[in-house]
Amino acid sequence: METLIRNGMLVTESSVSQADLLIRDGKVAEVGSGLPLIADQVIDATGKYVLPGGVDVHAHLGLEMFNTVTSDDHYSGHKAAAFGGTTTVIDFVSHDAGSLQENIARWHEKAGDKAAVDYGFHMNITRFDEQIGRELARLTEQGITSIKVFTAYNDRFRLADQNILKAMRIAKDVGILTMIHAENGDIIDLLISEAVLQGHTEPIWHALTRPAWTAIDAAVRSFTLSAVSGAPMYLVHMNTAAEAMQLAYARSQGLPVMGETCPHYLFFTEDNLRQPDGAKFVCSPPLRQVKDQRGLWQGLSDGVIQVVSTDHCPFFYHGDIAIEYEGKPFAVPGKELGKNDFTKIPNGIPGLGDRMPVMWTKAIGGQHLSLTQFVRTHCANPARIFGLYPRKGCLIPGADADIVIWNPEKEVEYGRQVSRQRTDYNLYEHWQLKGMPEKVFLRGKLIVDGEIWHGGRGEGMYLHRTAGQVI
Ligand code: URP
Ligand code: ZN
Ligand code: ZN
């Protein structure tokens, strides 16, 4: 089966040029001008951009946390991703009771018959001993080449710095990248207990008890851990300007360190938590200030921050009121769990489907990023860093034909209905966006055609990743 996409503007991480692209047997077969019109199917992409499918390396699907579960599973989350132009999603295996292997097997059971785009797993490491160290050393056999550790959430997920160091040494030896959630758990826990004693209940206290310096401090410790171990490190959900500056410094010193930020840190501030519906904006690390937004944009455009991911971790705002999803009612407990207690608000924000459309309008339209930088930060860099390149994230012959035909003229009033995330709210409700995905291919199959969904449960493929690159 051959599909020819004719006459589009192909956007790669380094160029924008008019060309045809031939898909054969699920792969990019040829790219060039004037390819012969002999394919089974010919699609005219005149006036459209042709991009590699997006790669989102930070999502939480079917995650049981905060006394509930994220409202998107591997089907609904993947479907929303596809409508937003993302065709590869990596989410995190929780380190619950049992061996790492048992937890991974459970995650495969969760995802396997639901996945609608291609997917991989990171492994959370939230306990550490010699046995876990031995298992960690063999994760690559299962196609898992990245772990996430936490410097916060004491008594739940946090590892002591010594244990992070031990884990990083092993990770380095076997080609695994360590991702760090950087917040100072000790200080945060004290501030939370004091705020609770003083009777504070409102969502803003989530941000006030996790001040920016607690993130900056932990980020610097993360660079230290990379320096001491020599292991590559990737700072997740960067949220402050100072982290970006420190990352620039650490990179200038030759450390193998990289990082991502997420759209919500670029568009919202802690003031949003003061709104009556502030719980919608509760995530960890929390939203910061306008000066941080500026520093993060700068970091992205300078290449100091390599990736835009979503940290998609959706919880309902009114978990007691069902929405309709694919014709059936759906509800799951959410932010209302913290109605009278900010410490019980599930931490997390939806964004998997929003990332590419919102960033297209605001990053390219807002002149923060060029088209090639957009593809670099949303497709190529995440694929490279997480061991998927050149299979994903590019339009090079031989790559999977994960392709988005992007209509730069399409204007929408964005929001929950457009995004398709299985949530009862959207942070970008009523935003006017210009530029949307029109057709999305997964390994050559057209899975999104305008408003129509041709994808299916279980059609996504598990990606057995190799060691990523430090870029
Ligand atoms: O608020 C967030 N980010 N929840 C998800 C867990 C995490 O730390 O990424
Ligand atoms: Zn995190
Ligand atoms: Zn996360």
PDB file of N, CA and C in Angstrom, residues 145 147 167-169 171-180 222-223 225-227 229-235 255-258 385 467-471:
ATOM      1  N   THR A 145      14.447   2.384  28.731  1.00  0.00           N
ATOM      2  CA  THR A 145      15.783   2.975  28.798  1.00  0.00           C
ATOM      3  C   THR A 145      15.755   4.310  29.545  1.00  0.00           C
ATOM      4  N   ILE A 147      14.472   5.978  33.619  1.00  0.00           N
ATOM      5  CA  ILE A 147      13.806   5.846  34.924  1.00  0.00           C
ATOM      6  C   ILE A 147      13.481   7.245  35.418  1.00  0.00           C
ATOM      7  N   ALA A 167      21.439   4.631  42.073  1.00  0.00           N
ATOM      8  CA  ALA A 167      20.617   4.248  40.906  1.00  0.00           C
ATOM      9  C   ALA A 167      21.212   4.849  39.632  1.00  0.00           C
ATOM     10  N   MET A 168      21.674   6.091  39.713  1.00  0.00           N
ATOM     11  CA  MET A 168      22.220   6.745  38.515  1.00  0.00           C
ATOM     12  C   MET A 168      23.488   6.055  38.025  1.00  0.00           C
ATOM     13  N   ARG A 169      24.290   5.572  38.987  1.00  0.00           N
ATOM     14  CA  ARG A 169      25.527   4.871  38.559  1.00  0.00           C
ATOM     15  C   ARG A 169      25.167   3.618  37.753  1.00  0.00           C
ATOM     16  N   ALA A 171      22.318   3.091  36.209  1.00  0.00           N
ATOM     17  CA  ALA A 171      21.648   3.529  34.978  1.00  0.00           C
ATOM     18  C   ALA A 171      22.690   3.897  33.921  1.00  0.00           C
ATOM     19  N   LYS A 172      23.690   4.615  34.360  1.00  0.00           N
ATOM     20  CA  LYS A 172      24.744   5.040  33.415  1.00  0.00           C
ATOM     21  C   LYS A 172      25.423   3.819  32.766  1.00  0.00           C
ATOM     22  N   ASP A 173      25.734   2.831  33.604  1.00  0.00           N
ATOM     23  CA  ASP A 173      26.454   1.659  33.086  1.00  0.00           C
ATOM     24  C   ASP A 173      25.673   0.915  32.017  1.00  0.00           C
ATOM     25  N   VAL A 174      24.342   0.952  32.106  1.00  0.00           N
ATOM     26  CA  VAL A 174      23.555   0.137  31.155  1.00  0.00           C
ATOM     27  C   VAL A 174      22.851   0.986  30.096  1.00  0.00           C
ATOM     28  N   GLY A 175      23.120   2.283  30.076  1.00  0.00           N
ATOM     29  CA  GLY A 175      22.521   3.114  29.017  1.00  0.00           C
ATOM     30  C   GLY A 175      21.104   3.549  29.313  1.00  0.00           C
ATOM     31  N   ILE A 176      20.834   3.782  30.595  1.00  0.00           N
ATOM     32  CA  ILE A 176      19.499   4.266  30.980  1.00  0.00           C
ATOM     33  C   ILE A 176      19.616   5.725  31.404  1.00  0.00           C
ATOM     34  N   LEU A 177      18.650   6.516  30.970  1.00  0.00           N
ATOM     35  CA  LEU A 177      18.621   7.936  31.322  1.00  0.00           C
ATOM     36  C   LEU A 177      17.820   8.121  32.614  1.00  0.00           C
ATOM     37  N   THR A 178      18.361   8.908  33.543  1.00  0.00           N
ATOM     38  CA  THR A 178      17.634   9.195  34.789  1.00  0.00           C
ATOM     39  C   THR A 178      16.907  10.520  34.653  1.00  0.00           C
ATOM     40  N   MET A 179      15.598  10.466  34.871  1.00  0.00           N
ATOM     41  CA  MET A 179      14.766  11.674  34.870  1.00  0.00           C
ATOM     42  C   MET A 179      14.539  12.036  36.341  1.00  0.00           C
ATOM     43  N   ILE A 180      14.660  13.297  36.652  1.00  0.00           N
ATOM     44  CA  ILE A 180      14.482  13.677  38.068  1.00  0.00           C
ATOM     45  C   ILE A 180      13.338  14.675  38.227  1.00  0.00           C
ATOM     46  N   SER A 222      20.260  17.899  41.506  1.00  0.00           N
ATOM     47  CA  SER A 222      20.178  16.918  40.408  1.00  0.00           C
ATOM     48  C   SER A 222      21.395  17.043  39.490  1.00  0.00           C
ATOM     49  N   PHE A 223      21.817  18.291  39.224  1.00  0.00           N
ATOM     50  CA  PHE A 223      23.024  18.464  38.401  1.00  0.00           C
ATOM     51  C   PHE A 223      24.233  17.908  39.145  1.00  0.00           C
ATOM     52  N   LEU A 225      24.236  15.447  41.212  1.00  0.00           N
ATOM     53  CA  LEU A 225      24.193  13.981  41.124  1.00  0.00           C
ATOM     54  C   LEU A 225      24.701  13.508  39.763  1.00  0.00           C
ATOM     55  N   SER A 226      24.399  14.275  38.721  1.00  0.00           N
ATOM     56  CA  SER A 226      24.914  13.913  37.402  1.00  0.00           C
ATOM     57  C   SER A 226      26.432  14.100  37.363  1.00  0.00           C
ATOM     58  N   ALA A 227      26.896  15.213  37.963  1.00  0.00           N
ATOM     59  CA  ALA A 227      28.348  15.477  37.952  1.00  0.00           C
ATOM     60  C   ALA A 227      29.094  14.375  38.699  1.00  0.00           C
ATOM     61  N   SER A 229      28.088  11.259  39.468  1.00  0.00           N
ATOM     62  CA  SER A 229      27.939   9.907  38.897  1.00  0.00           C
ATOM     63  C   SER A 229      28.450   9.834  37.460  1.00  0.00           C
ATOM     64  N   GLY A 230      28.494  10.986  36.807  1.00  0.00           N
ATOM     65  CA  GLY A 230      28.813  10.981  35.372  1.00  0.00           C
ATOM     66  C   GLY A 230      27.643  10.519  34.524  1.00  0.00           C
ATOM     67  N   ALA A 231      26.481  10.344  35.164  1.00  0.00           N
ATOM     68  CA  ALA A 231      25.323   9.796  34.438  1.00  0.00           C
ATOM     69  C   ALA A 231      24.519  10.900  33.786  1.00  0.00           C
ATOM     70  N   PRO A 232      23.965  10.636  32.604  1.00  0.00           N
ATOM     71  CA  PRO A 232      23.075  11.623  31.990  1.00  0.00           C
ATOM     72  C   PRO A 232      21.821  11.815  32.841  1.00  0.00           C
ATOM     73  N   MET A 233      21.318  13.027  32.817  1.00  0.00           N
ATOM     74  CA  MET A 233      20.159  13.353  33.649  1.00  0.00           C
ATOM     75  C   MET A 233      19.244  14.283  32.870  1.00  0.00           C
ATOM     76  N   TYR A 234      17.961  14.076  33.048  1.00  0.00           N
ATOM     77  CA  TYR A 234      16.932  14.851  32.338  1.00  0.00           C
ATOM     78  C   TYR A 234      15.979  15.399  33.389  1.00  0.00           C
ATOM     79  N   LEU A 235      15.925  16.713  33.458  1.00  0.00           N
ATOM     80  CA  LEU A 235      15.092  17.374  34.465  1.00  0.00           C
ATOM     81  C   LEU A 235      13.667  17.482  33.927  1.00  0.00           C
ATOM     82  N   LEU A 255      28.333  18.952  31.596  1.00  0.00           N
ATOM     83  CA  LEU A 255      27.542  17.874  32.198  1.00  0.00           C
ATOM     84  C   LEU A 255      26.521  17.349  31.188  1.00  0.00           C
ATOM     85  N   PRO A 256      26.264  16.044  31.233  1.00  0.00           N
ATOM     86  CA  PRO A 256      25.307  15.450  30.282  1.00  0.00           C
ATOM     87  C   PRO A 256      23.878  15.616  30.789  1.00  0.00           C
ATOM     88  N   VAL A 257      23.445  16.865  30.865  1.00  0.00           N
ATOM     89  CA  VAL A 257      22.131  17.147  31.456  1.00  0.00           C
ATOM     90  C   VAL A 257      21.234  17.851  30.440  1.00  0.00           C
ATOM     91  N   MET A 258      19.946  17.536  30.538  1.00  0.00           N
ATOM     92  CA  MET A 258      18.951  18.049  29.584  1.00  0.00           C
ATOM     93  C   MET A 258      17.664  18.324  30.358  1.00  0.00           C
ATOM     94  N   ILE A 385      16.362  11.742  22.548  1.00  0.00           N
ATOM     95  CA  ILE A 385      16.768  11.598  23.958  1.00  0.00           C
ATOM     96  C   ILE A 385      16.256  10.276  24.535  1.00  0.00           C
ATOM     97  N   ALA A 467      19.019   2.778  23.928  1.00  0.00           N
ATOM     98  CA  ALA A 467      19.575   3.878  24.721  1.00  0.00           C
ATOM     99  C   ALA A 467      19.432   5.178  23.949  1.00  0.00           C
ATOM    100  N   GLY A 468      19.043   6.231  24.641  1.00  0.00           N
ATOM    101  CA  GLY A 468      18.875   7.527  23.993  1.00  0.00           C
ATOM    102  C   GLY A 468      20.200   8.253  23.845  1.00  0.00           C
ATOM    103  N   GLN A 469      20.111   9.425  23.253  1.00  0.00           N
ATOM    104  CA  GLN A 469      21.318  10.255  23.048  1.00  0.00           C
ATOM    105  C   GLN A 469      21.308  11.436  24.010  1.00  0.00           C
ATOM    106  N   VAL A 470      22.483  11.860  24.401  1.00  0.00           N
ATOM    107  CA  VAL A 470      22.603  13.122  25.132  1.00  0.00           C
ATOM    108  C   VAL A 470      22.794  14.192  24.080  1.00  0.00           C
ATOM    109  N   ILE A 471      21.919  15.187  24.076  1.00  0.00           N
ATOM    110  CA  ILE A 471      22.023  16.214  23.028  1.00  0.00           C
ATOM    111  C   ILE A 471      22.219  17.583  23.656  1.00  0.00           C
TER     112      ILE A 471
END
